[in-house]
Short mmCIF file of C-alpha atoms in Angstrom, two decimals:
data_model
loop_
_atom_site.label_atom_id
_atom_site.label_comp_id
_atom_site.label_asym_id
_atom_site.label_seq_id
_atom_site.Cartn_x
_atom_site.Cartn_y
_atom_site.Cartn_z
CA UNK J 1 -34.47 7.88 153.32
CA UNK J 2 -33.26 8.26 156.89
CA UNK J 3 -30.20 5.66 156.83
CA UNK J 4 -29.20 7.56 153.21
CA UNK J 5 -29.45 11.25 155.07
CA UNK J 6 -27.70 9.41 158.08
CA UNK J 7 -24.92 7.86 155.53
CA UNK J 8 -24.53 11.41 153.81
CA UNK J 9 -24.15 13.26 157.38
CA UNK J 10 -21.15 10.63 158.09
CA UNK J 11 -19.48 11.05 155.00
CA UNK J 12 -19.32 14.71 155.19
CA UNK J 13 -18.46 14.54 158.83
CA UNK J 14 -15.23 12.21 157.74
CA UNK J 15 -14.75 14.60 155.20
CA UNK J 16 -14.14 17.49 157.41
CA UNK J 17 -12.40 15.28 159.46
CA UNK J 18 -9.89 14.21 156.70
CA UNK J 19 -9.63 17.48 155.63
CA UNK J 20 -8.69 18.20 159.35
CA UNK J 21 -6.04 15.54 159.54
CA UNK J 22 -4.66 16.23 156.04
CA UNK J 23 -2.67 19.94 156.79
CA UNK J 24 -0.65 18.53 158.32
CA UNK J 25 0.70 15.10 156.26
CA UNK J 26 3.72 14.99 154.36
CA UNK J 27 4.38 12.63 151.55
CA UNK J 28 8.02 11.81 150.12
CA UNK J 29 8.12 9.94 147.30
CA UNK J 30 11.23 8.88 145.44
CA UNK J 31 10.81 7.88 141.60
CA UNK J 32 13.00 8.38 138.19
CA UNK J 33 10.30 10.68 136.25
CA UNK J 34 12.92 12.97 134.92
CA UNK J 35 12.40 13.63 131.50
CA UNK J 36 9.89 15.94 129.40
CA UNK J 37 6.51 13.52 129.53
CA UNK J 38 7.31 11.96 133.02
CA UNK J 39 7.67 14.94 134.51
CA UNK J 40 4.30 16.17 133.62
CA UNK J 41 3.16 12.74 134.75
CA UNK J 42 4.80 13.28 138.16
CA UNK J 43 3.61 16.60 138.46
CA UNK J 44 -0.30 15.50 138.05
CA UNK J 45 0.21 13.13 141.07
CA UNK J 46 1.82 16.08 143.22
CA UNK J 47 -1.09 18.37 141.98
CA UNK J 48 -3.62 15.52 142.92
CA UNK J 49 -2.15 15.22 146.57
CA UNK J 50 -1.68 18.98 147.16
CA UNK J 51 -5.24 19.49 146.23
CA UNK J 52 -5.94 16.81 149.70
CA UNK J 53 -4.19 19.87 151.53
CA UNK J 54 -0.73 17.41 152.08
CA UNK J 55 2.78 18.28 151.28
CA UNK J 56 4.77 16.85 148.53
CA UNK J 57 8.39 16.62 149.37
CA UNK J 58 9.48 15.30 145.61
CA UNK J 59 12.93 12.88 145.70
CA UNK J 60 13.02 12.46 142.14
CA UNK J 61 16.67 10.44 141.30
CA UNK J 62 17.29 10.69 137.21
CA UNK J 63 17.92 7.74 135.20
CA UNK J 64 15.22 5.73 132.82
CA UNK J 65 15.46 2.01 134.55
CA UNK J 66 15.47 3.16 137.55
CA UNK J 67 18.63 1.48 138.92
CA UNK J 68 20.07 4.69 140.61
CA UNK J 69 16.93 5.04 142.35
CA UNK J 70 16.86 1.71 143.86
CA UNK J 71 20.65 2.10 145.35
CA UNK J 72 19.83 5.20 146.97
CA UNK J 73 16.42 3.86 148.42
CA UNK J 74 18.53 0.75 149.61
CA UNK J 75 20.88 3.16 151.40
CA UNK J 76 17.44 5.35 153.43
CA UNK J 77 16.15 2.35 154.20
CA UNK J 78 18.43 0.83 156.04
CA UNK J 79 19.48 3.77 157.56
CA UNK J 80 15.85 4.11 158.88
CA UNK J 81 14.65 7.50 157.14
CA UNK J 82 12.66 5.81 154.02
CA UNK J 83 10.67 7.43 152.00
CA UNK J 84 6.63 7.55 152.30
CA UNK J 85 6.25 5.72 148.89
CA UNK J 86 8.65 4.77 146.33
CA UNK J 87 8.81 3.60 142.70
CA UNK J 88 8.78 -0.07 143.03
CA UNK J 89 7.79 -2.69 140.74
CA UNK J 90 7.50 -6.55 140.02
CA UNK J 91 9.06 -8.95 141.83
CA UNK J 92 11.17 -6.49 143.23
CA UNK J 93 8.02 -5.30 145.79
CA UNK J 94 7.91 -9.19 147.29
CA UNK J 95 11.44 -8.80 148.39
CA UNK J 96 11.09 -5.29 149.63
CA UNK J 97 7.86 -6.52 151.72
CA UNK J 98 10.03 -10.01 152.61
CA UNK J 99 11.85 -6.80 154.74
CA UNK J 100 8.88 -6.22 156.77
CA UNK J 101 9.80 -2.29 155.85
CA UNK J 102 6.27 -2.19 153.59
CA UNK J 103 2.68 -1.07 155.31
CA UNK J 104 -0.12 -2.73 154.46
CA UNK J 105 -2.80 -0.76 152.84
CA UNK J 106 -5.64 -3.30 152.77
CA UNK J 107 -7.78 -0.90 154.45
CA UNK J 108 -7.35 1.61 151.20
CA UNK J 109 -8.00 -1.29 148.41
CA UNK J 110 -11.31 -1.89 150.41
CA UNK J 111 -12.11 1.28 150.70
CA UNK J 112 -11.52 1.74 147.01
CA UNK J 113 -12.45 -1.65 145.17
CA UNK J 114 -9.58 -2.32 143.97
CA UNK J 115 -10.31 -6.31 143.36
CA UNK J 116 -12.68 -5.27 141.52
CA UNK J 117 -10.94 -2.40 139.39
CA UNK J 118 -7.80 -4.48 138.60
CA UNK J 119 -6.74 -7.04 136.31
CA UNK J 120 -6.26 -9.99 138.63
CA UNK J 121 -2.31 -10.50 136.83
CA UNK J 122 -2.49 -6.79 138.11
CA UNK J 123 -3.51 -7.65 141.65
CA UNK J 124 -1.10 -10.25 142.32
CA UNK J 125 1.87 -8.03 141.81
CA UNK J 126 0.55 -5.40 144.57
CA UNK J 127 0.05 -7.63 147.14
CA UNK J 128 2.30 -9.41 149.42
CA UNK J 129 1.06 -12.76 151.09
CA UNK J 130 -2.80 -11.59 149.84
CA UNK J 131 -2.20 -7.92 151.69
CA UNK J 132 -1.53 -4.41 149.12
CA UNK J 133 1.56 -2.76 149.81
CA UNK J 134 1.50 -0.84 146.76
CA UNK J 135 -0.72 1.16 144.35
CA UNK J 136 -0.44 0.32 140.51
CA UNK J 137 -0.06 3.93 138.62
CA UNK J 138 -0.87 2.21 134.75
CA UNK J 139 -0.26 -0.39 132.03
CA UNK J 140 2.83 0.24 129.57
CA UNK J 141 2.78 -1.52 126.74
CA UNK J 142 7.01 -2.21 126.36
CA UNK J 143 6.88 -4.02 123.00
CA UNK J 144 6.04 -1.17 120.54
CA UNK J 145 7.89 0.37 117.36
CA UNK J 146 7.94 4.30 117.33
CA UNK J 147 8.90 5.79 113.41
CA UNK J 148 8.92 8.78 112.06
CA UNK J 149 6.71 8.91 108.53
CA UNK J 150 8.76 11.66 106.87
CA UNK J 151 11.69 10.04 107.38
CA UNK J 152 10.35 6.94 105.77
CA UNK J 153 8.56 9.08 103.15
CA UNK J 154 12.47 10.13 102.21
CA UNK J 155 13.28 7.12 102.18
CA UNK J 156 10.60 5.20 100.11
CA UNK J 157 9.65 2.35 103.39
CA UNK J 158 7.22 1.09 104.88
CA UNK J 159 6.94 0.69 108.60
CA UNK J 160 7.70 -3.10 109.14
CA UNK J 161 5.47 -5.17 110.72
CA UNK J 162 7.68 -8.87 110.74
CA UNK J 163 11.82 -8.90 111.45
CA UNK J 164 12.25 -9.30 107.54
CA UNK J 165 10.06 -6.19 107.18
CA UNK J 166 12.49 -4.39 109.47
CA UNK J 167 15.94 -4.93 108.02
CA UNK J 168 14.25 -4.11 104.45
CA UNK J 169 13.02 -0.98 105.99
CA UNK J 170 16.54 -0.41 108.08
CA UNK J 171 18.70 -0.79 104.37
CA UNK J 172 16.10 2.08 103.13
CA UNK J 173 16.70 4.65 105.97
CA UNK J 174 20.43 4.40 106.11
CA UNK J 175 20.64 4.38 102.16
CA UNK J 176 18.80 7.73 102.36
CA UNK J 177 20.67 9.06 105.09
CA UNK J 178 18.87 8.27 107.90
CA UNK J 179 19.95 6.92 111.53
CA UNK J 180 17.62 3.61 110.72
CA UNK J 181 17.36 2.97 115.07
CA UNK J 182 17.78 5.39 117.35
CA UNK J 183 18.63 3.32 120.22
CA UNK J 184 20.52 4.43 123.72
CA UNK J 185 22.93 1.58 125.07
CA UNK J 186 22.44 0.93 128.36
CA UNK J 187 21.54 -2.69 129.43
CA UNK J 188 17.95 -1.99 130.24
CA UNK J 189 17.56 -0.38 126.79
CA UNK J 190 19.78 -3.15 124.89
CA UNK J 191 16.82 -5.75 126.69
CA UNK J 192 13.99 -3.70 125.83
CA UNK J 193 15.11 -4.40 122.04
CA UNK J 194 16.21 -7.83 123.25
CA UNK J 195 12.51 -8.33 124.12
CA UNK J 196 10.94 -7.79 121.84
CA UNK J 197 13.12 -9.41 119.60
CA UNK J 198 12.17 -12.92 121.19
CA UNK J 199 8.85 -12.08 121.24
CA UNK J 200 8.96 -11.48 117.78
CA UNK J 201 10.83 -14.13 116.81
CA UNK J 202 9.51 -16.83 119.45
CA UNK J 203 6.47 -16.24 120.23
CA UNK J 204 4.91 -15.68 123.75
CA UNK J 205 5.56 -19.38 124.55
CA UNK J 206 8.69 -19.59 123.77
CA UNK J 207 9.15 -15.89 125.63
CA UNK J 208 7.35 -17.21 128.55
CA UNK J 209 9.66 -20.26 129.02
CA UNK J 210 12.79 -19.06 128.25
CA UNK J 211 12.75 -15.45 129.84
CA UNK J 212 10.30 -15.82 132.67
CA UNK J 213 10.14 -19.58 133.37
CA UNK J 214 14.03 -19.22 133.06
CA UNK J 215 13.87 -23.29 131.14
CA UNK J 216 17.83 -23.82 130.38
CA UNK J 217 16.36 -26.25 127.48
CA UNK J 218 14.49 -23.14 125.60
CA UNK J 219 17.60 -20.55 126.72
CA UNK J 220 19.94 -23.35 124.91
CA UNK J 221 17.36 -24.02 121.94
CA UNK J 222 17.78 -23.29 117.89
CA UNK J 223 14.77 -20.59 118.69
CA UNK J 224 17.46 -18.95 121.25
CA UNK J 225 19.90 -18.49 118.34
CA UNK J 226 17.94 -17.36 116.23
CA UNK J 227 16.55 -14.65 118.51
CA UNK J 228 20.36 -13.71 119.32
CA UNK J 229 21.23 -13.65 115.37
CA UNK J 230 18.62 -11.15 114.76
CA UNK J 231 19.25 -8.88 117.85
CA UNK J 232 22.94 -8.83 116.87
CA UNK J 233 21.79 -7.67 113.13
CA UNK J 234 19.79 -4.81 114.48
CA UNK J 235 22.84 -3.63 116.51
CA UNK J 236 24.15 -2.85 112.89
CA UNK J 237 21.85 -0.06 111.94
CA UNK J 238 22.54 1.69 115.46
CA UNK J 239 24.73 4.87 114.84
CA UNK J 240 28.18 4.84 116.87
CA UNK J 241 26.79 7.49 119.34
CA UNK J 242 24.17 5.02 121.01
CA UNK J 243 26.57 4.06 124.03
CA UNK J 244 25.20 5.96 127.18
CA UNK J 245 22.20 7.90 125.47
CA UNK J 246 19.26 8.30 127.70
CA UNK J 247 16.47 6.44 126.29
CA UNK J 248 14.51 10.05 125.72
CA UNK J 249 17.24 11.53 123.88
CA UNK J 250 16.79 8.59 121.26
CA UNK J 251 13.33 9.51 121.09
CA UNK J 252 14.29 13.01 120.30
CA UNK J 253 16.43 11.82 117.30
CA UNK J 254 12.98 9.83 115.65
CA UNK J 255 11.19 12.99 116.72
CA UNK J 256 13.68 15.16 114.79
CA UNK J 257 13.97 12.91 111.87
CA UNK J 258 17.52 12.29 112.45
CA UNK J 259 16.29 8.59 112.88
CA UNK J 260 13.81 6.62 111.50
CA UNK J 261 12.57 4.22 114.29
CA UNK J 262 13.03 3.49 117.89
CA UNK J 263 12.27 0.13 119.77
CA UNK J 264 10.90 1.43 122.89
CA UNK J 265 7.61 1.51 125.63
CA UNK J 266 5.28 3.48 125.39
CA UNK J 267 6.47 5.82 127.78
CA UNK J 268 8.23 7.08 124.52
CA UNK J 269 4.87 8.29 122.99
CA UNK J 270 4.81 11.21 126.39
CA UNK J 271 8.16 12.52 124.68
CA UNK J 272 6.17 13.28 121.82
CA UNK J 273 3.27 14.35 123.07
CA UNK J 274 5.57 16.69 125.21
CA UNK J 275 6.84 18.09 121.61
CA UNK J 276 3.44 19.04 120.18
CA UNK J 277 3.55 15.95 117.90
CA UNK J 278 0.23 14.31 117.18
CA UNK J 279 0.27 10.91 117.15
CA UNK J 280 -0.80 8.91 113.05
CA UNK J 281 0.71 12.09 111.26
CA UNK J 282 3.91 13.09 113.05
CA UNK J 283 4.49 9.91 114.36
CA UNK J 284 3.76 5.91 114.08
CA UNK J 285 3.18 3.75 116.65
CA UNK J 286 3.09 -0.32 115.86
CA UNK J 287 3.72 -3.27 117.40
CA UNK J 288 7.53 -4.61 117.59
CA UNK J 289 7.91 -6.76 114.25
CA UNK J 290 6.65 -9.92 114.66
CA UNK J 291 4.67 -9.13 118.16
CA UNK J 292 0.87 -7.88 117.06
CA UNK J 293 -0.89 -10.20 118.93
CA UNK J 294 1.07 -10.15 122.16
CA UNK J 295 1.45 -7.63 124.90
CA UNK J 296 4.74 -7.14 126.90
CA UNK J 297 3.95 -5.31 130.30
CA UNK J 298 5.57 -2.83 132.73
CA UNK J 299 3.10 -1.35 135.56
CA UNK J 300 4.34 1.16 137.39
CA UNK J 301 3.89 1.24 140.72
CA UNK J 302 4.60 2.92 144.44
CA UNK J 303 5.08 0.92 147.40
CA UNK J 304 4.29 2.06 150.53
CA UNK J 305 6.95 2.11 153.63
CA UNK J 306 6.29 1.95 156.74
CA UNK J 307 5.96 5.60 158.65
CA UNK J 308 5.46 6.56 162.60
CA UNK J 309 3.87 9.44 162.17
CA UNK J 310 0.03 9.51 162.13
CA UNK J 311 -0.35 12.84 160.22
CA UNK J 312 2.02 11.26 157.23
CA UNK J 313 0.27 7.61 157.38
CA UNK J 314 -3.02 9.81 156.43
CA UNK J 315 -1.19 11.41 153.81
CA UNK J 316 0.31 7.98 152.38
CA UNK J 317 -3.16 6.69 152.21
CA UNK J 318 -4.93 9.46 150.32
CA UNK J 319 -1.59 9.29 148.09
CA UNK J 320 -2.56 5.31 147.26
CA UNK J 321 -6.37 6.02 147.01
CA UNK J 322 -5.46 9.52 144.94
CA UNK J 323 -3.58 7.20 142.45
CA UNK J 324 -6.54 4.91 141.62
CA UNK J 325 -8.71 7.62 140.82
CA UNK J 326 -10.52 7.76 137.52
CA UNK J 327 -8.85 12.18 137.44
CA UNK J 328 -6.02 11.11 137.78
CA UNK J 329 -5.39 7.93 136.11
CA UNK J 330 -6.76 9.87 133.43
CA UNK J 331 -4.32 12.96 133.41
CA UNK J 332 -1.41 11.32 134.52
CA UNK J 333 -1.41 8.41 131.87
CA UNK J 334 -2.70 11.15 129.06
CA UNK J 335 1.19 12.34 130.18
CA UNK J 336 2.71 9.26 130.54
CA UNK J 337 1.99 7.52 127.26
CA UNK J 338 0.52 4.62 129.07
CA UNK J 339 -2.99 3.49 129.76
CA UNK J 340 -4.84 3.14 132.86
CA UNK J 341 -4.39 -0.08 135.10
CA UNK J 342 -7.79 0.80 136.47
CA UNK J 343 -10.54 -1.09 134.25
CA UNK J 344 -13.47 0.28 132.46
CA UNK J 345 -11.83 3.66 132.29
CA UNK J 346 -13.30 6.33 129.52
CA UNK J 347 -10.83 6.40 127.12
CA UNK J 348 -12.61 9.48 124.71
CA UNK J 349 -9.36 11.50 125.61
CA UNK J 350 -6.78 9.18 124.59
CA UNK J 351 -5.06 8.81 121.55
CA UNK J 352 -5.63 5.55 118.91
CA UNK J 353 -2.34 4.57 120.40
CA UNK J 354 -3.60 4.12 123.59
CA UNK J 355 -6.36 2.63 122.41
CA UNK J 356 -4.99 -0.07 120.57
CA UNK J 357 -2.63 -0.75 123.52
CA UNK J 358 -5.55 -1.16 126.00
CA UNK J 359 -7.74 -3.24 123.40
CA UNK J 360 -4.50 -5.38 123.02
CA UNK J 361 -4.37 -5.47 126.64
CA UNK J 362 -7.63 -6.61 127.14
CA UNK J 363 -7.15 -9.45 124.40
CA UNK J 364 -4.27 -10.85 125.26
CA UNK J 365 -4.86 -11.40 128.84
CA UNK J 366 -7.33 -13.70 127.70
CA UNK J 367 -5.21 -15.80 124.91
CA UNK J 368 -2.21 -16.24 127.24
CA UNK J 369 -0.05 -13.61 125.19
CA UNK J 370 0.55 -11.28 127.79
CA UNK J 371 3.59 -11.03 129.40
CA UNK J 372 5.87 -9.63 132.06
CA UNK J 373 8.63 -7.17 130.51
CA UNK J 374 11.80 -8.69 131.83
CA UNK J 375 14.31 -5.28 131.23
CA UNK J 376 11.22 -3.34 133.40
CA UNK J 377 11.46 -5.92 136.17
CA UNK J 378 8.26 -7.76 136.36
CA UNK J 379 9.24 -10.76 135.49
CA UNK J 380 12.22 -12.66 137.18
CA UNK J 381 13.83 -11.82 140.63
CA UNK J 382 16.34 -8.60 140.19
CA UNK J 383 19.82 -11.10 140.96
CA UNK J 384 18.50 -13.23 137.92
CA UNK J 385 17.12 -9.92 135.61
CA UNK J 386 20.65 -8.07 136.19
CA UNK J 387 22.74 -11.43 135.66
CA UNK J 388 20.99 -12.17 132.29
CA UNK J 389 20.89 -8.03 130.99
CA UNK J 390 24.47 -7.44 131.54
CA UNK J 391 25.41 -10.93 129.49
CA UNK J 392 22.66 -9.84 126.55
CA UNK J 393 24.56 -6.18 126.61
CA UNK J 394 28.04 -7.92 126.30
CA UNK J 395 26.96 -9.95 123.28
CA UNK J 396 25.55 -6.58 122.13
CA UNK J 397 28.23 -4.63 122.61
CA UNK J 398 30.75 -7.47 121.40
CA UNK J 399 32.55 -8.07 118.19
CA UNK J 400 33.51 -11.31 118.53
CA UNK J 401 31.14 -13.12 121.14
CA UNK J 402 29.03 -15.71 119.17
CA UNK J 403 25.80 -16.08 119.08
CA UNK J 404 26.66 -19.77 120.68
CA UNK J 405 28.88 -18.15 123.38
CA UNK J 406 25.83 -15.64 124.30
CA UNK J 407 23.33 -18.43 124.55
CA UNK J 408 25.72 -20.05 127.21
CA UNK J 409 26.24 -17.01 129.09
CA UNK J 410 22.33 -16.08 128.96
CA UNK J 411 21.61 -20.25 130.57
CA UNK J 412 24.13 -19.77 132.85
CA UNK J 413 23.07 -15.73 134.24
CA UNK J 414 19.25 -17.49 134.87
CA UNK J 415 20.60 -19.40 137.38
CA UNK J 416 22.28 -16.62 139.59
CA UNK J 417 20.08 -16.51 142.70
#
């Protein structure tokens, strides 16, 4: 009873002492949470930090993938004014810690459990030579199918659940007027549909080999070609507007009814969430044709730089132990359209969406069918990713390029180092 009062009188007195330290901390953090859901999102994490008595300075850069982000980051780093924490992911987190501009936050992940609250394919990504530099945020699930049911209603089809299903489905929606995919064409978007294309089509082997194992015999195989001939087809029931559209303004057009279906994370579901929609009557979410037992993921995550001053370093660290809390993985991902990275989460307030996506999760860790998302960088080193997006979005956006040529260019982009 003594060493529990004794324990108790410590933690209070570190309390007060945190609460001491905290005035006075300042956290910048840079990410690309622009848009209606995201923005919420973002706003829970500032709320969560500002309630530790720190300052959020917010250095939010617009754009979906992220790439404008990561060229203004490059640009503060170097000239030696980084940020506190920034929107990092993947692979892309060793090379930023291969800088030696990352702080290690063992001490947090300790403090916190985090071996024991993550996934260990989780894990892995957050650390750099066995040490954290960053805090996972959640899980998106990137291979999912968003449609409208009214739309389809109009147009007597079914939401598809194989590739055959889709382009059934697709001649339904435009013959009743309807923008069959809403789809924005930038080259992260035009490998999201990629994706899940080869998923569907493939299989998570065959994904696994050719778009994260990077094998030249699986990028040059029939399987390839296939994948390509299919991806090219869906191109066809895009409507001429798609060049440039922000992924969340296709979204808006399946929300609307002007389309019928939208190939997309589930990042997407926060945009309607964001619009009052409620998801199983205003809206459908299912797997990408073809991909129901496999999961492709994107975690979102914030690494932590390296900062001088002590009063900020105490703010950075509540910010990486405020993310991993059960509040706010909670609100944030109820915003988001994800699910929580942290395991054994109540999920009573999410949506059947989310549920399926985390039971899916859960599953398919355990049969092998979970995989990295390639256009959301968790899979292959950024040189590699970038090479191999821009030659899928030139076959997409191509009228002549074969699906022979493409496969070439694809073997070829893998090996860019």
């Amino acid at each position: 009873m003594t060493r529990r009062h004794a324990r108790t009188l410590l933690a209070v007195a570190a309390g007060l002492t945190m609460a001491g330290l905290s005035q006075a901390g300042e956290v910048e953090v840079l990410h690309w949470w622009t848009s209606g859901g995201e923005a919420k999102a973002a706003s829970a994490l500032k709320a969560t930090l500002q309630g530790k008595g720190h300052t959020w300075k917010d250095f939010a850069v617009a754009g979906g993938g992220g790439d404008s982000a990561m060229t203004v980051l490059k640009s503060r780093v170097v000239s030696g004014n980084a940020p506190a924490a920034a929107q990092i992911k993947g692979p892309s987190l060793q090379e930023w810690a291969a800088e030696g501009v990352l702080a290690n936050i063992d001490d947090v992940a300790k403090a916190e459990k985090w071996d024991s609250l993550l996934p260990p394919v989780v894990a892995n990504v957050m650390k750099y030579k066995g040490n954290y530099i960053a805090a996972p945020v959640n899980v998106h699930r990137v291979n999912w199918l968003w449609a409208n049911p009214e739309a389809f209603k109009k147009a007597g089809a079914k939401v598809p659940t194989s590739w055959d299903e889709f382009f059934v489905a697709a001649d339904k929606l435009k013959a009743a007027g309807i923008i069959p995919i809403a789809h924005g064409g930038q080259n992260w978007q035009d490998f999201t549909t990629f994706e899940s294309v080869a998923l569907g089509v493939g299989g998570a082997e065959f994904y696994k080999k050719a778009l994260v194992q990077l094998d030249q015999a699986s990028l040059k195989s029939p399987t390839m070609e296939k994948v390509l001939t299919t991806f090219k087809k869906v191109h066809s029931y895009t409507d001429k507007n798609a060049p440039g559209r922000d992924w969340n303004l296709a979204t808006a057009m399946v929300i609307k009814g002007e389309a019928g279906m939208q190939l997309m994370g589930d990042w997407a579901k926060g945009e309607f969430i964001a619009a009052g929609k409620a998801p199983g009557k205003d809206f459908v979410c299912a797997a990408a044709p073809g991909t129901a037992k496999s999961f492709t993921f994107n975690v979102d995550s914030f690494a932590m730089f390296k900062l001088k001053n002590d009063a900020n370093v105490k703010a950075q660290k509540d910010l990486a132990a405020a993310i991993m809390s059960t509040d706010f993985q909670e609100v944030f991902n109820l915003n988001k359209g994800s699910i929580p990275v942290r395991l054994n989460m109540d999920l009573a307030k999410f949506d059947d969406c989310a549920k399926l996506s985390s039971k899916d999760f859960v599953d398919t860790a355990k049969t092998g069918a979970l995989v990295p998302s390639v256009a959301h960088g968790m899979a292959v080193p950024s040189a590699a990713a970038g090479a191999i997006q821009d030659a899928v979005s030139q076959y997409w956006n191509s009228d002549k390029m074969t699906a022979a040529e493409a496969m070439a260019k694809i073997a070829t982009a893998a090996q860019t180092k």
